[in-house]
mmCIF file of C-alpha atoms in Angstrom:
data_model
loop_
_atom_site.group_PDB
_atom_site.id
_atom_site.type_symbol
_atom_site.label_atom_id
_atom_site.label_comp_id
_atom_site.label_asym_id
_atom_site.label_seq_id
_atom_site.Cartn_x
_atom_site.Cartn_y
_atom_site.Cartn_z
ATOM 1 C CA UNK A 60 52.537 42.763 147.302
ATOM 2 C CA UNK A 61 55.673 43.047 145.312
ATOM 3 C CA UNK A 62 55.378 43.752 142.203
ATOM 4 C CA UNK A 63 58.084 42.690 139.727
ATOM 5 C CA UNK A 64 56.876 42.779 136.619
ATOM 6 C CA UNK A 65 54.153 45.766 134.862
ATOM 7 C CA UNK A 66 53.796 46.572 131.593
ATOM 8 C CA UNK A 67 51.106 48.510 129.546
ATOM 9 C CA UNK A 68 49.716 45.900 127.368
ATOM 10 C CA UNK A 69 47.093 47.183 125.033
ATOM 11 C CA UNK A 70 45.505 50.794 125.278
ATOM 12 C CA UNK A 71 41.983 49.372 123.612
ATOM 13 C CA UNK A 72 38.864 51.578 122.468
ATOM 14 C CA UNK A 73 36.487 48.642 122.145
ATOM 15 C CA UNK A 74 36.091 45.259 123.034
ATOM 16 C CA UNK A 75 37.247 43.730 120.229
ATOM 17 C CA UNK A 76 40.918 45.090 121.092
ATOM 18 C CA UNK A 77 40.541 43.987 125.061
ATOM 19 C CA UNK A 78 43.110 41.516 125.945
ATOM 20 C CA UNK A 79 42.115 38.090 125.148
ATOM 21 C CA UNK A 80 42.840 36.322 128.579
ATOM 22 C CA UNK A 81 40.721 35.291 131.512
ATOM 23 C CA UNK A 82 43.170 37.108 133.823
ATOM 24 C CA UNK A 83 41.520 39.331 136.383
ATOM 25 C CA UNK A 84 41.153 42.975 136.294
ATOM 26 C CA UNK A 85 41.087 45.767 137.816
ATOM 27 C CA UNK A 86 39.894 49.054 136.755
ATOM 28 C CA UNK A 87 40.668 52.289 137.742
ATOM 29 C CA UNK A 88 38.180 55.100 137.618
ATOM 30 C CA UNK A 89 37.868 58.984 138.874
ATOM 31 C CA UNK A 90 38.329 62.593 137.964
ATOM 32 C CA UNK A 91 40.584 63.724 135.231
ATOM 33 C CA UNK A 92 42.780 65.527 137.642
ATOM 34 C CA UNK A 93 42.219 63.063 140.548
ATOM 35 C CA UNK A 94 45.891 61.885 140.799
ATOM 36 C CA UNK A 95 45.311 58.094 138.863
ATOM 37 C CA UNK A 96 48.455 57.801 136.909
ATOM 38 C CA UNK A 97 50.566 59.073 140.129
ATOM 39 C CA UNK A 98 48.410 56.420 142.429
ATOM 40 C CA UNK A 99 49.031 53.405 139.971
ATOM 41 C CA UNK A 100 52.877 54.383 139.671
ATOM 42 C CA UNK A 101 53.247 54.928 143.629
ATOM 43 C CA UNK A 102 50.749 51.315 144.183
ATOM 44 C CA UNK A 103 52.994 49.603 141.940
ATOM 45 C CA UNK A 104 56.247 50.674 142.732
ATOM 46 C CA UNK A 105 57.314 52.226 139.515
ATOM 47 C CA UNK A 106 57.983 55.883 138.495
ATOM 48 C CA UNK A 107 56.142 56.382 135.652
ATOM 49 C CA UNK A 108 54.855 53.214 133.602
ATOM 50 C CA UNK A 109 51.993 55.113 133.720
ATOM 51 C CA UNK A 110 52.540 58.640 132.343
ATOM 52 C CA UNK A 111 51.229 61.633 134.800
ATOM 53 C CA UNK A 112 50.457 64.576 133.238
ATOM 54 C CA UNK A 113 50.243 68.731 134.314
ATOM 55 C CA UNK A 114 47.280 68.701 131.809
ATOM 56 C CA UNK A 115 44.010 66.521 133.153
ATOM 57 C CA UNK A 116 42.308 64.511 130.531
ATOM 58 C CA UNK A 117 45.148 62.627 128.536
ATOM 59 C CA UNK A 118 43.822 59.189 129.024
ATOM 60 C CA UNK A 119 41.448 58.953 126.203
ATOM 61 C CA UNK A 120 41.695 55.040 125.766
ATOM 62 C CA UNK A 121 40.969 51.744 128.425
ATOM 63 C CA UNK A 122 44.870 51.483 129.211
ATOM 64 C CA UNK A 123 45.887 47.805 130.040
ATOM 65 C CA UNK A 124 48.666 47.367 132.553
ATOM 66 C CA UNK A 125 49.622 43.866 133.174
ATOM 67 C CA UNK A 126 50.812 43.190 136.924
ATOM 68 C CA UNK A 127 53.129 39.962 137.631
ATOM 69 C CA UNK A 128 50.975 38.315 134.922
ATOM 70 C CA UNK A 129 48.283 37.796 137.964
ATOM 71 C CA UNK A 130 46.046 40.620 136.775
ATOM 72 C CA UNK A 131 45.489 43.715 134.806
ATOM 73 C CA UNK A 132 44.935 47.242 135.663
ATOM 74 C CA UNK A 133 42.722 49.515 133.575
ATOM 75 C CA UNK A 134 42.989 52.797 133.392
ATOM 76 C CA UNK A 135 39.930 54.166 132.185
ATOM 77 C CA UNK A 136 39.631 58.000 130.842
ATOM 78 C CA UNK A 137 38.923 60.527 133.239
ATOM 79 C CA UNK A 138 35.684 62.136 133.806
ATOM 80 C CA UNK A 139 35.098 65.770 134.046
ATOM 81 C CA UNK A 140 37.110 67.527 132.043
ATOM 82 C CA UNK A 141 35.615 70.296 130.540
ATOM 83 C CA UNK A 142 38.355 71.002 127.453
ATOM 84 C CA UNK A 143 37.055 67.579 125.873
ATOM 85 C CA UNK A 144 33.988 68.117 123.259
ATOM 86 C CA UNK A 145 30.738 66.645 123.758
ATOM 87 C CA UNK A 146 30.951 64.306 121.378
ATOM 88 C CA UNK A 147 34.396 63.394 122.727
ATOM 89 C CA UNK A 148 33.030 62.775 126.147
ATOM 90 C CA UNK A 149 30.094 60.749 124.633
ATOM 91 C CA UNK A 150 32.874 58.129 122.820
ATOM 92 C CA UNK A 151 34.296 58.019 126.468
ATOM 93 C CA UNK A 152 30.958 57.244 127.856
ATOM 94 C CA UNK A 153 30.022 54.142 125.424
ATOM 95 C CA UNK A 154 33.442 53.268 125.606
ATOM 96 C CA UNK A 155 33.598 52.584 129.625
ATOM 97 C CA UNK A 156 29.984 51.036 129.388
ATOM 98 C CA UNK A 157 30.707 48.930 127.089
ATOM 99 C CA UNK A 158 33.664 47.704 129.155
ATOM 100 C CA UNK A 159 31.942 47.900 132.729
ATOM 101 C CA UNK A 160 28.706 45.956 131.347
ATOM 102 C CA UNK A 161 30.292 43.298 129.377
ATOM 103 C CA UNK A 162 33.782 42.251 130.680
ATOM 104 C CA UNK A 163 33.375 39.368 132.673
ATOM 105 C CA UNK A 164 37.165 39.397 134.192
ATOM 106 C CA UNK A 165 36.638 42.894 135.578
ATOM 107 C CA UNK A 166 36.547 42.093 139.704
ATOM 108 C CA UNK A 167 36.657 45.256 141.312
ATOM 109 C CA UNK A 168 36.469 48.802 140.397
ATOM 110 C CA UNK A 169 38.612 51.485 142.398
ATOM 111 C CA UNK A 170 37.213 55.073 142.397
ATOM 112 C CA UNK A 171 39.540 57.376 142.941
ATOM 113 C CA UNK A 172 39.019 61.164 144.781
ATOM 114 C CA UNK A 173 40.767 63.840 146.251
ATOM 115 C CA UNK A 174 40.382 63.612 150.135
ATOM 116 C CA UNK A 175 40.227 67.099 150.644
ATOM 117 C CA UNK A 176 37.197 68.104 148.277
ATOM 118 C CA UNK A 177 33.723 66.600 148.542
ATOM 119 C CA UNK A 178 32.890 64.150 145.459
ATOM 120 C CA UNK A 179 31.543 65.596 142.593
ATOM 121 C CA UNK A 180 28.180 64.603 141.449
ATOM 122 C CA UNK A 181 30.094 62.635 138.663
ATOM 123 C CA UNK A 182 31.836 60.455 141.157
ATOM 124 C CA UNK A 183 28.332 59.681 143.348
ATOM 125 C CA UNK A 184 26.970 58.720 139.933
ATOM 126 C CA UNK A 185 30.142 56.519 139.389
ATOM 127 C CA UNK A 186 29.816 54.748 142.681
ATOM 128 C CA UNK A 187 25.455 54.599 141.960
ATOM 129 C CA UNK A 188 26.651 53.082 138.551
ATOM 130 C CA UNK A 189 29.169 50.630 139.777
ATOM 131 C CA UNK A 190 26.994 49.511 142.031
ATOM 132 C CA UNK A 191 23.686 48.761 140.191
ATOM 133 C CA UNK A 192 26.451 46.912 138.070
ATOM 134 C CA UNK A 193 26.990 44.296 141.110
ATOM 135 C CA UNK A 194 30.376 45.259 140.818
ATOM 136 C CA UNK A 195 32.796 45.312 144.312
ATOM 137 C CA UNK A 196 34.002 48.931 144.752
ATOM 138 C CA UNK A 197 36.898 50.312 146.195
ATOM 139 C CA UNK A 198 37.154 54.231 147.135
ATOM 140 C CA UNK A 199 40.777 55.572 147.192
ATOM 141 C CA UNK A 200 40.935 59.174 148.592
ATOM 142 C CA UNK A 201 44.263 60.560 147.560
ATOM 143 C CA UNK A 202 46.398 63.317 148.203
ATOM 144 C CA UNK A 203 46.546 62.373 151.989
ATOM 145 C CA UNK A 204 49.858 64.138 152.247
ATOM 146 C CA UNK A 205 48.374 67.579 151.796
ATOM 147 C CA UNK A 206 45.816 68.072 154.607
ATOM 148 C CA UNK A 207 46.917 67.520 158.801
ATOM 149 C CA UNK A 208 46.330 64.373 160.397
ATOM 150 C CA UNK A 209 43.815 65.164 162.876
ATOM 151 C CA UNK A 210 41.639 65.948 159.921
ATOM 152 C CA UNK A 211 41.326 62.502 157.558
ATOM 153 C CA UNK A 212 38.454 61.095 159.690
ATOM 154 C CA UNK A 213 36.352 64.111 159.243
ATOM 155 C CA UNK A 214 36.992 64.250 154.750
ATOM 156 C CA UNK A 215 36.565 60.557 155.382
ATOM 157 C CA UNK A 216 33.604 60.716 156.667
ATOM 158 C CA UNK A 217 32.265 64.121 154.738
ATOM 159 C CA UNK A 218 33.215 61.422 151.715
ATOM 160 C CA UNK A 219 30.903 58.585 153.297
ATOM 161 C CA UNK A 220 28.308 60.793 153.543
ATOM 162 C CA UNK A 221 27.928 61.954 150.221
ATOM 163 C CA UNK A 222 27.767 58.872 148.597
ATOM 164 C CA UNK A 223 24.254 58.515 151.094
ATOM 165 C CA UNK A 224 22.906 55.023 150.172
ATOM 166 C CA UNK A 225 25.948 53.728 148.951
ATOM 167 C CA UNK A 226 27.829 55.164 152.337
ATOM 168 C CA UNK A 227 29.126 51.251 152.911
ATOM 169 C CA UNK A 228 31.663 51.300 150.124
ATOM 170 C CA UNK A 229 35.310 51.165 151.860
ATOM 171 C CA UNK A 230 37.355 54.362 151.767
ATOM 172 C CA UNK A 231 41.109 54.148 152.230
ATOM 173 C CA UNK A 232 43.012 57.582 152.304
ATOM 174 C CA UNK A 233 46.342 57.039 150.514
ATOM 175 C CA UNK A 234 49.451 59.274 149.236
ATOM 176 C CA UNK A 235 51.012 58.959 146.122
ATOM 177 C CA UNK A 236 53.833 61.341 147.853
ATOM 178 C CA UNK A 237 54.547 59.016 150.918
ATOM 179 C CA UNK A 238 53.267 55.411 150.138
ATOM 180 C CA UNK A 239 50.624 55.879 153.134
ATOM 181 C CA UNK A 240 48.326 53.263 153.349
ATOM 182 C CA UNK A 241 50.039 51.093 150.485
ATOM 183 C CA UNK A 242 49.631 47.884 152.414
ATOM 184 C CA UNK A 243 46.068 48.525 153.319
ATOM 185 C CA UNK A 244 45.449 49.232 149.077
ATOM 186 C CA UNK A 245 47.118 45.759 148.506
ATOM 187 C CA UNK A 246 45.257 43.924 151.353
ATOM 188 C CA UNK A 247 41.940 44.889 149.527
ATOM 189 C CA UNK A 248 43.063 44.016 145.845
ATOM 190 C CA UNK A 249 44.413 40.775 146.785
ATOM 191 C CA UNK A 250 40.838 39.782 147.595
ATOM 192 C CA UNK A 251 39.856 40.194 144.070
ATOM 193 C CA UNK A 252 42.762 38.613 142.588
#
């Protein structure tokens, strides 16, 4: 897909600040230090409408991001981090629950990971989460760039494997460095918008 237009729209905290349009969305989920801002930039073609940071956990609000004016993606705050008080994380939490369980124009969730570690027991609880939700899931495993090539299937499948039950979710290694595997990200969004 091209994209020719993207613009953050609304960073929003609750639903009463979400965007009030029956446009589709797409959210974007993972790790604090997973690589999201760097995979929507890359995905989209832009260097940094999304800000990337050196210091994990700066997303602290559902970001907006309006693509073409055909959908939105939202950029949901990390998970993980452990410089973030409790009671910081906790807003976080009933912040993204409020959004995953009630926002009817949310199609697809993407879950982003680093290829070359196994997910953390916050991400299998992401993808167990999404999925009792009824809520398509898409598995991005980033930072392709920095392990050899004869290796991907095996992280893919070490990947696969720890999500056990929910092993049937499609995983696409990409690389925010190289584009890798852009057309095979936009060939699974465009069945959800």
């Amino acid at each position: 897909m091209k994209v020719t237009k993207a613009e953050i729209v609304i960073s929003a905290v609750s639903k009463a600040q979400y965007p009030k349009t029956n446009i589709k969305e797409i959210a974007l989920a993972g790790r604090s230090n997973v690589g999201k801002s760097s995979f929507i930039n890359r995905v989209i073609g832009r260097k940094n409408l999304v800000r990337t940071s050196s210091k994990p956990g700066k997303t602290r609000t559902l970001n907006f991001y309006t693509i073409n004016d055909l959908f939105y993606f939202v950029d949901v705050p990390g998970y993980g981090y452990a410089q973030v008080s409790k009671s910081e994380r906790a807003k976080w939490g009933q912040m993204m629950e409020e959004y995953f369980e009630t926002r009817e124009q949310l199609q697809l969730v993407i879950l982003i990971v680093d290829i070359r570690h196994s997910p953390t027991s916050e991400d299998i609880q992401m993808v167990d989460y999404v999925t009792y939700l009824d809520i398509p899931l898409l598995i991005i495993a980033t930072k392709l760039d920095k392990i050899s090539k004869n290796k991907v299937s095996q992280h893919v499948r070490q990947i696969k494997q720890s999500f056990g039950k929910n092993n049937n979710v499609p995983i696409i290694p990409f690389s925010a460095k190289t584009s890798e595997n852009k057309d095979l990200v936009w060939r699974e969004i465009k069945k959800y918008i």
